[in-house]
Amino acid sequence: MNVVIIGSGAGGLTTASNIKKYSANAKITILTEDKHIAYSPCAIPYVIGGEIEKFENIVMHTPKDYERKGIEVITESKVVDVVANQNIVIYEEKGIKKEISYEKLVIATGGTPFIPPIDGVNLKGVFKVRTIEDGQSIKEWTKTTKQAVVAGAGAIGLEMAFGLKEIGIDVTVVEMVPQVFPRALDPEMAKIVQEYLEENGIRIILEKPLGKIIGNEKVKAVIIGEEQIDTELVIMSTGVRSNIELAKLAGCEIGRWAILTNNLMQTSIENIYAVGDCVEVIDAITGQNTLSPFGTTAVRQGKVAAKSIAGIDAESSPVLNSMVSKIGALEIGGTGMTETAAKMNGIDVVIGNAKALTRARYYPGGEPIFIKLVCEKNSRRIIGCQIISKERVAERVDAMSIAISKKMTVDELLNQEFSYAPPVSMVIDPLTFAAEDAFEKF
Amino acid sequence: MNVVIIGSGAGGLTTASNIKKYSANAKITILTEDKHIAYSPCAIPYVIGGEIEKFENIVMHTPKDYERKGIEVITESKVVDVVANQNIVIYEEKGIKKEISYEKLVIATGGTPFIPPIDGVNLKGVFKVRTIEDGQSIKEWTKTTKQAVVAGAGAIGLEMAFGLKEIGIDVTVVEMVPQVFPRALDPEMAKIVQEYLEENGIRIILEKPLGKIIGNEKVKAVIIGEEQIDTELVIMSTGVRSNIELAKLAGCEIGRWAILTNNLMQTSIENIYAVGDCVEVIDAITGQNTLSPFGTTAVRQGKVAAKSIAGIDAESSPVLNSMVSKIGALEIGGTGMTETAAKMNGIDVVIGNAKALTRARYYPGGEPIFIKLVCEKNSRRIIGCQIISKERVAERVDAMSIAISKKMTVDELLNQEFSYAPPVSMVIDPLTFAAEDAFEKF
C-alpha cells in the first residue's frame, strides 16, 4: 500500500504511525511545509513564559525518527496540486516541482491563524502563534519588548498574555466580544478568569476590536477604540481557519467551514481521507457539524483514518470539544455545551452551580473550585460542564466528558460515587454540589 | 415527626441535616457516645504527620451548630437497648438511664476497629485509630516515641505509618497478607506503593502476623515471626467490624457482616433505618452484598434515608467502593473490582496496563502515572481501575467510577475524548493508553 500524507501535525503523524502499526509494509510519505515536525504548538506560551526552557524541548520527534519507522518525511515541501483522477500529488521541494503518486491520500493540512485585514498587520513585531518558528521569533523579539498587546482572548491568547507578563512585559489583551474565552465559557465563568488576569496585572479590553497597528517598519502602538496604546509587540490570536485549498483542488466536498468526511474519515473521494483541524466533525449534543481544532481530536481522527486505510473496523465519534487551559496558576476547563451555545441552539437548560474546595475544608492548601453544570431540561441529561480552579480541573472535566458521552442524567450524577481523602477532595465532591443545585431547580 | 438517630458520624449527621432540609418541623435527636461530633477520622494521620496543625481543626461542627438547626445532640450517651415494639430507645447519660421514644429510628452506629486477641494488646502505647481521642492520645504518646509498629497495611495503617515517619519516628509495618492495600489494589500495583514506602525508610514486613506485644505496663517490643522489634508505640489498624449489637437487640435482620436494608435504607423493621459502616450494601459488579466502610458511602446513604423518612423518592445505588489515599507525595486510588477479586468471583477479565506521565513529556514536573484497567471479557465492560501517581489520581478514579457506573466498554474508552494542555496532561491520556493495552489483548 502506498499512502501519501499532506501535513505533519498531530493528525498526519498519528495517521502515519498507526498505519505502520497495522500494516508494516505500507509505503508512507509525509509532505510538509514545516521544517520541524512533531512539536506541540500548545506549548509555545509556556516556552515564552519560561516554564519550558527552550523550543528544542517541545520537539518530540525528528524526521529521522519517522524514517527509522519506515515513514518518509519530506520537510519544507509545498503541495501545489492534487490530481485526484490520476492519484497524483504535485509539490515543490527547494524550488523544484515534483510529483508523487498514491493509492490513499490523507489531507492533514491543519489550520492557519486568521489575521484580520487591518492597517499595520504586516509590520515587524506582529506575530501569530502557530509554528515553532513563530515562537522562536516572538521569544527573540521579547528581548527588547516592554509592552505587548494580544488580540483575541481565547486559550492561546490568554496563555501567551500570561507568559509575556511572567517575563516582565506589560500586557494588554483586546477581545471583540464582551468576555474572555468566548467559545469555551459562559460569561460569569469567564469573569473569574478575567479577574485573575487583572489581579496579575494584565489589562483586558473587551467589546472592542484592534482598530489598527501603527508603526514605521516596526510596531510602535495600536489603536483600540479611542485609545492609543504604545507597544512593541502584537500577538494575533484571532482565531484559526481550516486549510482547505488542497482539498478543493482535489475536488473533495467542503462543508460550511472545512472538509466533509464520513465516520471513517473518508472525504467524498473514496481514496482521499482527511483528519485534524481541516475537517468538520459532528457535535455530540446538537448532531450538527462543527469544528474541533484540538490536538486530541486530530489524534483520535488519525487513529480512525489509519484503521480505515488498513482495513480495520473503526469509527470516529461525535465531539464534545473538551478543553483545558492553564493560565498562570489557574486551570480552566470545559466540555460539551455552554449555556450560551444551548440558547443559540434552542435547547432548554437547567444550570447547576457550585463553589467549593479542592480539599477537605480543614486541609491546608485547598483552592476554591467553581463548577457550572449545564443540563438539558427535557431529558435531565448533563450536556455541558465548565470548571475553574487552581488544581484538579482537567480530570474533572474528563469525568464530565465521560458522563456526557454516556448520557448521564443529573439524577445519576447526584448519586454518583466519588473517591475521597482529605488532602485531595471534599467528602461531598464539588460535582455533587453542582448536581444538587441543578436538581433543585428542575 | 419524631426521629431518633443513634450515631454522630457521617451517616447519622447527614441523615439529620437532610431530614431538616425536607421537613423543617421534624423533631430530631442524635444520641452519641462521642464527645466530639462531625470530625473526619480520615484526617487523623495528617494531624499526626503535621500537615494539619491540630485536632481542633478537623472538627467541622459542634453540637451547638446542630442545635441551631433544631437538631438536638446528646453526646457521651450510650444506647443500651432498642425496644422496637414500643418504639423506645434506652440510653445512659452520665450514668443515668433514660428513655426516648421515636416514630422513626436511624441506626448509624458505624464500626469499631477489630483488635485481634493477642498478648499485650492492652498495654499502654497500643492504639487504634478511630476517634479524635485516639488521635490525641497517639499524638501525646509520640512525644517520647522513637520506634513504632503499625499492624495492618490498609489505607489508614499506611497513612499513619507515613505520618509517624514524617515526625522522625522509625516505623515498621506488619501485614498478614503478601501485599499492602490488600483490598483496594492488585499485588503488582501494591508493589509500587510498597517501594515508595521503603524508599522513604519505612520497613514493611509481609505475610506475617503481629505475634505478640511485650511490655510491662507500657509497650517495649513486638514479636513478628522469629524477630523481636523494639518499639514504644503500636498502631492497630487491623480492620473494622460493623457495630450491629443494637440492631440485633432491636430485632433487625442481620446479613453476613452487617445490618440488611432495602434500597430506601430501611431495615427489616419498617420504621427503623440504618446507614453507614454498620450496613451491608450491594456490589455494583457482582450484585452480591458487601461492605462499604467509607464516609462517602455513609453520606450518600444518609441522604437517601433522609429522603425516605421525609417521604421523598430516593434510592440507594450499588457501590464500587471508590477510594483514594494520600501517602506522603503518593496518591493511590481505585474503583470497582480488582483482578484478584474478579478471579475470586469467577469473572474472566482482560487487563490493560499503562505507565505514562501526568504532563506532556517535555513539561517540567510531570510524574509517572501507573494505571491498571480491569475489563470483563464477555461484555468488554470496564469493571475496575487502579491508579497510582504523585498527582491527578483522585479525579481519574472518579472518571473511571462514572465509566463503570454507566457500563462503558473498553472500545468506548478507547475513543473517549479527554481534555489536554501540556502542563496538565498528555495529548493521549494515560487512560487511553491503558484502554489500548486492554483492547489489544481481547
Short mmCIF file of C-alpha atoms in Angstrom, two decimals, chain B residues 228-433:
data_model
loop_
_atom_site.label_atom_id
_atom_site.label_comp_id
_atom_site.label_asym_id
_atom_site.label_seq_id
_atom_site.Cartn_x
_atom_site.Cartn_y
_atom_site.Cartn_z
CA GLN B 228 11.69 -9.10 68.23
CA ILE B 229 11.37 -5.43 67.30
CA ASP B 230 11.78 -2.78 69.98
CA THR B 231 9.00 -0.22 69.92
CA GLU B 232 7.24 2.20 72.24
CA LEU B 233 4.13 2.55 70.09
CA VAL B 234 1.84 0.05 68.35
CA ILE B 235 -0.95 1.15 66.00
CA MET B 236 -3.64 -1.46 65.43
CA SER B 237 -5.16 -0.83 62.01
CA THR B 238 -6.25 -4.39 61.52
CA GLY B 239 -9.70 -3.75 60.12
CA VAL B 240 -13.07 -2.55 61.28
CA ARG B 241 -16.15 -4.50 62.34
CA SER B 242 -19.66 -3.16 61.93
CA ASN B 243 -21.44 -2.26 65.18
CA ILE B 244 -24.59 -4.31 64.92
CA GLU B 245 -25.40 -5.09 68.57
CA LEU B 246 -28.18 -2.50 68.89
CA ALA B 247 -29.71 -3.56 65.59
CA LYS B 248 -29.71 -7.12 66.89
CA LEU B 249 -31.36 -6.02 70.16
CA ALA B 250 -34.00 -4.20 68.11
CA GLY B 251 -34.61 -7.37 66.12
CA CYS B 252 -33.41 -6.06 62.72
CA GLU B 253 -32.34 -8.68 60.23
CA ILE B 254 -28.56 -9.06 60.01
CA GLY B 255 -26.63 -10.27 56.96
CA ARG B 256 -23.23 -11.88 56.76
CA TRP B 257 -21.40 -8.94 58.29
CA ALA B 258 -23.83 -6.14 58.99
CA ILE B 259 -27.39 -4.83 59.03
CA LEU B 260 -29.57 -5.56 56.00
CA THR B 261 -31.60 -2.75 54.47
CA ASN B 262 -33.66 -2.24 51.34
CA ASN B 263 -32.72 0.50 48.88
CA LEU B 264 -34.61 3.08 50.97
CA MET B 265 -32.13 2.28 53.79
CA GLN B 266 -34.99 0.67 55.74
CA THR B 267 -34.15 -2.34 57.91
CA SER B 268 -36.44 -5.35 58.26
CA ILE B 269 -38.36 -3.25 60.80
CA GLU B 270 -40.35 -0.67 58.86
CA ASN B 271 -39.68 2.41 60.98
CA ILE B 272 -36.03 1.60 61.68
CA TYR B 273 -33.44 2.76 59.14
CA ALA B 274 -29.72 2.11 59.09
CA VAL B 275 -26.86 3.91 57.33
CA GLY B 276 -23.06 3.91 57.21
CA ASP B 277 -20.43 1.39 58.20
CA CYS B 278 -22.97 -0.75 60.05
CA VAL B 279 -24.97 -1.77 56.96
CA GLU B 280 -24.40 -4.10 54.04
CA VAL B 281 -24.52 -2.69 50.52
CA ILE B 282 -24.73 -4.18 47.05
CA ASP B 283 -21.56 -4.51 45.00
CA ALA B 284 -22.22 -2.89 41.61
CA ILE B 285 -20.20 -5.51 39.74
CA THR B 286 -21.22 -8.78 41.40
CA GLY B 287 -24.67 -7.81 42.62
CA GLN B 288 -23.73 -9.52 45.91
CA ASN B 289 -23.77 -7.96 49.37
CA THR B 290 -20.58 -6.38 50.60
CA LEU B 291 -19.36 -3.67 52.99
CA SER B 292 -18.50 -0.10 52.06
CA PRO B 293 -16.80 1.48 55.07
CA PHE B 294 -16.30 4.91 53.50
CA GLY B 295 -17.52 8.33 54.60
CA THR B 296 -18.69 8.95 51.04
CA THR B 297 -21.00 5.92 51.14
CA ALA B 298 -22.34 6.95 54.57
CA VAL B 299 -23.13 10.43 53.24
CA ARG B 300 -24.96 9.11 50.18
CA GLN B 301 -26.91 6.65 52.32
CA GLY B 302 -27.75 9.38 54.83
CA LYS B 303 -29.27 11.45 52.02
CA VAL B 304 -31.38 8.52 50.84
CA ALA B 305 -32.52 7.69 54.39
CA ALA B 306 -33.48 11.32 54.99
CA LYS B 307 -35.50 11.49 51.80
CA SER B 308 -37.22 8.18 52.56
CA ILE B 309 -38.11 9.38 56.05
CA ALA B 310 -39.39 12.68 54.64
CA GLY B 311 -41.47 10.78 52.08
CA ILE B 312 -39.43 11.85 49.06
CA ASP B 313 -38.47 9.41 46.30
CA ALA B 314 -34.90 8.21 46.61
CA GLU B 315 -32.99 5.01 46.15
CA SER B 316 -29.55 3.92 47.21
CA SER B 317 -27.28 2.65 44.43
CA PRO B 318 -24.90 -0.29 44.37
CA VAL B 319 -21.32 0.64 45.26
CA LEU B 320 -17.97 0.49 43.52
CA ASN B 321 -16.06 1.29 46.71
CA SER B 322 -14.14 4.10 45.01
CA MET B 323 -11.26 5.11 47.21
CA VAL B 324 -8.21 7.31 47.26
CA SER B 325 -5.41 7.55 49.79
CA LYS B 326 -2.57 10.02 50.04
CA ILE B 327 0.63 8.65 51.50
CA GLY B 328 3.40 11.19 51.50
CA ALA B 329 3.50 12.54 47.97
CA LEU B 330 1.82 9.46 46.52
CA GLU B 331 -1.87 9.25 45.61
CA ILE B 332 -3.32 5.77 45.41
CA GLY B 333 -6.81 5.26 44.08
CA GLY B 334 -9.13 2.51 42.98
CA THR B 335 -12.70 1.83 41.98
CA GLY B 336 -14.70 -1.27 41.13
CA MET B 337 -13.16 -4.69 41.07
CA THR B 338 -9.52 -5.72 41.32
CA GLU B 339 -8.20 -8.59 39.20
CA THR B 340 -7.83 -10.58 42.41
CA ALA B 341 -11.46 -10.03 43.36
CA ALA B 342 -12.61 -10.83 39.82
CA LYS B 343 -10.82 -14.19 39.98
CA MET B 344 -12.36 -14.93 43.37
CA ASN B 345 -15.77 -14.20 41.85
CA GLY B 346 -15.11 -16.33 38.77
CA ILE B 347 -15.20 -13.35 36.40
CA ASP B 348 -12.99 -13.63 33.30
CA VAL B 349 -11.10 -10.41 32.81
CA VAL B 350 -8.74 -8.71 30.38
CA ILE B 351 -6.22 -6.29 31.87
CA GLY B 352 -4.95 -3.01 30.44
CA ASN B 353 -1.79 -1.52 31.90
CA ALA B 354 -0.24 1.87 31.29
CA LYS B 355 2.75 3.68 32.62
CA ALA B 356 2.63 7.24 31.37
CA LEU B 357 3.13 10.79 32.60
CA THR B 358 0.84 13.34 34.21
CA ARG B 359 2.03 16.16 31.94
CA ALA B 360 3.36 16.48 28.39
CA ARG B 361 6.69 14.67 28.17
CA TYR B 362 8.65 17.92 27.88
CA TYR B 363 6.73 19.84 30.56
CA PRO B 364 8.70 20.08 33.82
CA GLY B 365 7.29 18.45 36.94
CA GLY B 366 5.39 15.65 35.25
CA GLU B 367 5.14 12.50 37.35
CA PRO B 368 4.92 8.86 36.34
CA ILE B 369 1.37 7.55 36.49
CA PHE B 370 0.53 3.85 36.73
CA ILE B 371 -2.87 2.64 35.60
CA LYS B 372 -4.44 -0.79 35.70
CA LEU B 373 -7.77 -1.28 33.99
CA VAL B 374 -9.84 -4.40 34.66
CA CYS B 375 -12.30 -5.30 31.88
CA GLU B 376 -14.84 -8.09 31.84
CA LYS B 377 -14.02 -10.44 29.00
CA ASN B 378 -17.54 -11.27 27.86
CA SER B 379 -19.13 -7.85 27.97
CA ARG B 380 -15.90 -5.89 27.22
CA ARG B 381 -17.04 -3.58 30.03
CA ILE B 382 -14.67 -1.80 32.38
CA ILE B 383 -15.25 -3.18 35.85
CA GLY B 384 -12.29 -1.84 37.77
CA CYS B 385 -9.41 0.60 37.75
CA GLN B 386 -6.40 1.27 39.97
CA ILE B 387 -4.24 4.39 39.62
CA ILE B 388 -1.04 5.49 41.36
CA SER B 389 0.85 8.75 40.82
CA LYS B 390 2.03 11.84 42.64
CA GLU B 391 -0.70 13.96 41.07
CA ARG B 392 -4.11 13.83 39.41
CA VAL B 393 -5.23 10.43 40.64
CA ALA B 394 -8.48 11.07 42.51
CA GLU B 395 -10.42 12.64 39.65
CA ARG B 396 -9.21 10.00 37.20
CA VAL B 397 -10.56 7.38 39.60
CA ASP B 398 -13.84 9.29 39.64
CA ALA B 399 -13.89 9.40 35.83
CA MET B 400 -13.50 5.62 35.80
CA SER B 401 -16.11 5.27 38.51
CA ILE B 402 -18.55 7.12 36.23
CA ALA B 403 -17.45 4.97 33.28
CA ILE B 404 -18.08 1.77 35.27
CA SER B 405 -21.41 3.02 36.62
CA LYS B 406 -22.52 3.80 33.07
CA LYS B 407 -21.32 0.42 31.76
CA MET B 408 -18.68 1.83 29.44
CA THR B 409 -16.82 -0.70 27.30
CA VAL B 410 -13.10 -0.69 26.59
CA ASP B 411 -13.95 0.22 22.98
CA GLU B 412 -15.81 3.31 24.11
CA LEU B 413 -12.99 4.33 26.45
CA LEU B 414 -10.55 3.94 23.58
CA ASN B 415 -12.47 6.60 21.61
CA GLN B 416 -13.27 8.77 24.62
CA GLU B 417 -12.40 12.44 24.39
CA PHE B 418 -10.06 13.84 27.04
CA SER B 419 -9.04 17.43 27.68
CA TYR B 420 -5.44 18.38 27.03
CA ALA B 421 -2.94 21.10 27.82
CA PRO B 422 0.81 20.42 28.21
CA PRO B 423 1.00 21.47 31.91
CA VAL B 424 -1.83 19.17 33.00
CA SER B 425 -1.94 16.14 30.70
CA MET B 426 -0.51 14.26 27.75
CA VAL B 427 -2.11 14.67 24.33
CA ILE B 428 -3.06 10.99 24.61
CA ASP B 429 -4.45 10.47 28.09
CA PRO B 430 -2.87 7.72 30.22
CA LEU B 431 -6.33 6.15 30.50
CA THR B 432 -6.41 5.86 26.70
CA PHE B 433 -3.06 4.05 26.78
#
